[in-house]
C-alpha angles and dihedrals in degrees: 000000000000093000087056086052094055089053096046096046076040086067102035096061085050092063097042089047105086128187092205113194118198132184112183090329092310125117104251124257135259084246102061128113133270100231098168141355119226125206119198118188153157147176089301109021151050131195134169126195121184116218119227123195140172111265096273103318129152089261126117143212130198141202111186133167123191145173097285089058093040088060097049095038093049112036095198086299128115123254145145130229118198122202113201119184120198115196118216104163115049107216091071110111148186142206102226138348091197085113115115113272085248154022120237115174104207096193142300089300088060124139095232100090096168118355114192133167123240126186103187126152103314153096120333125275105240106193109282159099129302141093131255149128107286121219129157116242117230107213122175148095146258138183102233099187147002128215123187109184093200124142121263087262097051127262127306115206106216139114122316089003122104129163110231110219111201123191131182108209134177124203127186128201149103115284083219101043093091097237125136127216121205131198113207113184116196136175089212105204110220096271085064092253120124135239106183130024133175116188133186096191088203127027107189120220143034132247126061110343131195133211119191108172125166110206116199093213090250126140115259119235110270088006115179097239091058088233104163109266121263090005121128113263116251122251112271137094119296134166126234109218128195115196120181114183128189120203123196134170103299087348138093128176126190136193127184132186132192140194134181121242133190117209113201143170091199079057108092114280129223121341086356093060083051097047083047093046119125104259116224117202107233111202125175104249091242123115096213108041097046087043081061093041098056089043090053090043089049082050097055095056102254123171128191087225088060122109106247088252091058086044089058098032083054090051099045088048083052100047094040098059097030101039122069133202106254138162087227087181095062097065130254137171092259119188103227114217090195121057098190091180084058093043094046090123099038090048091049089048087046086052090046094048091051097045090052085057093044085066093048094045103235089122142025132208118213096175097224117146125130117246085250104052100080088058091041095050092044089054103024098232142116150107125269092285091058092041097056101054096047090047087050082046094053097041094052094038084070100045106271118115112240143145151157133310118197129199132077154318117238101217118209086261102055111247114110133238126213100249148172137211141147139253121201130198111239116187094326089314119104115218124189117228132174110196087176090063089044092045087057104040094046111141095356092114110276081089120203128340092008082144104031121123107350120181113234095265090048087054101042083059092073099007133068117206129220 
């Protein structure tokens, strides 16, 4: 008789247990895949259920088992269930496989007061026991956007142009899944062969991801279209091509993104071609950061009429008279100019507005930002190394290309001091400048823009480069 119990609250928790499949709110369909078998089983039975999902969608299922089920089930005597899984596609995950091997309900008193199983992003099922909530895990990759930075008139290879390609991509997967995920970059001629490819067999991460490359117009090594190496290519209408693949276990995904180009010698040639060139906006990628950017930039005066050198004359005036040399780091009672907690609705309209443009390619983000700029911008602080970074943040917020020189100071005396400062790209032409020295030195004399736009030789004279 109790034998005959145990089978029938055997079978009762069979039907109250439910593998439940949903797809945007929709049963799932006779066509979907088996991703994994589950075998449930204890001292008197066996059952086996396959799981079916839709190939990677955003869908779940769920096996649970509560309280309710273990009463019924137990009886107050003792068994043991055994949940085997049995994976058969290899993109199903799970957080964690740390669970005990098995389940044993001790009684109506047990600890287990509901037991479920989960699959999330995480490390792969081996075949096993252990209990959990079971979802599948989308991996993949798309190119979100493609940004050719050519003249009105196209792009002409020759000596001191390039043509900057900028991509926005997103890739999605677990840092501990083993894929890989490749970038190939390619200038396709019209017959679809290429004459130019860059490739980065494995990008690491997840998450955005930006591409900024600057191609000389110059024919790659072993090229499809047979063009000579390392040879300009010849005037006519190509495609640039992005193409970003993920590759799983039994599972590849592949996006690919083009773009027409138009390859011209009536097109402007050499630091011209660059001046001409079509200026993208590079912003961080962080809210708050660009939010205060475009605030500062606003401050300073600047105007989107404006030529790129009155731009980046306008934002070192800014920063030298409103910025002050400060160990931030040692502490210090700071008045803060941006209370982000205050301009929480402005800054998420701002971010709504950028990514927008994001989609239409008027803009780029590149998320570079140092862990200490946030705190610096707000409270308009910092040493060279802080400086420099917001100065290359400001330039590029409002379309010139600049960044951050490392190396040192040569003192009068001699002896040199680690040191930061910036270079910007002005109509072809780089120019060397150090708002932290000028910070410093403000009214001591050596009066405004001592340090403003040096040549390489000027600032070799007080800067070593590393």
């Amino acid at each position: 008789m109790k034998k005959r119990k145990k089978q029938i609250g055997f079978w009762v928790f069979l039907a109250l247990f439910g593998v439940i499949f949903f797809w945007n709110g929709k049963e799932t369909q006779a066509a979907e895949k088996k991703v994994m078998i589950l075998q449930v089983q204890d001292q008197y039975q066996t059952r086996t259920f396959d799981v079916y999902a839709d190939e990677y969608g955003d869908g779940y299922f769920t096996f649970s088992l509560e309280k309710e089920d273990i009463d019924v089930l137990k009886k107050n005597q003792k068994d043991q269930i055994q949940i085997r899984v049995t994976v058969v596609d290899s993109m199903i995950h799970t957080a964690t496989l740390a669970y005990a091997p098995s389940l044993v309900l001790e009684g109506k008193e047990s600890k287990y007061q509901e037991v479920s199983f989960e699959y999330q992003s995480g490390d792969e099922i081996r075949n096993g026991y252990f209990s959990y909530t079971l979802c599948p895990f989308e991996a993949g990759v798309s190119v979100d956007s493609l940004i050719l930075s050519a003249t009105s008139k196209g792009f002409h290879p020759s000596s001191g142009n390039s043509l900057p390609i900028r991509s926005m991509m997103t890739v999605q997967r677990d840092s501990y899944d083993g894929s890989t995920v490749s970038l190939r970059i390619r200038v396709n001629n019209q017959a679809g062969k290429y004459v130019f490819q860059k490739t980065y067999p494995n990008l690491s991460g997840s998450g955005s991801v930006s591409l900024n490359y600057k191609w000389s117009g110059k024919a790659s090594k072993n090229n499809q279209a047979k063009a000579k190496a390392g040879a300009y290519v010849k005037s006519g209408t190509y495609q640039v091509e992005i193409c970003l693949t993920y590759k799983g276990k039994g599972y590849v995904k592949t996006a690919v993104k083009r773009k027409k180009l138009v390859i011209s010698k009536k097109a402007p040639a050499g630091k011209k071609g660059v001046a001409q060139a079509k200026k993208i906006p590079i912003f961080t990628g962080y809210a708050n950061i660009d939010y205060m950017a475009e605030k500062m930039t606003q401050a300073a005066g600047v105007k989107s009429g404006m030529s790129q050198d009155q731009k980046v004359k306008k934002i070192y005036h800014y920063m030298t008279v409103k910025f002050k040399h400060t160990h931030y780091y040692e502490g210090g009672n700071f008045k803060v100019y941006y209370n982000l907690n205050k301009l929480k609705s402005g800054i998420n309209s701002y971010k709504r507005q950028t990514d927008q443009k994001i989609r239409q390619g008027k803009l780029i983000y590149d998320y570079n930002a140092g862990y200490s700029t946030e705190y610096c911008m707000q409270r308009r602080i910092g040493v060279c190394d802080d400086h420099a970074q917001i100065f290359a943040i400001l330039c590029k917020h409002v379309g010139v290309e600049a960044g951050v020189c490392s190396g040192y100071y040569k003192n009068r005396n001699g002896s040199l001091a680690g040191h930061a400062w910036n270079y910007a790209v002005i109509n072809g032409n780089t120019y060397y400048y150090d708002v932290d020295i000028e910070i410093q030195n403000y009214k001591r004399g050596q009066g405004d823009y001592y340090w403003y736009k040096k040549t390489r030789a000027q600032a070799n004279k007080t800067h070593k480069f590393m």
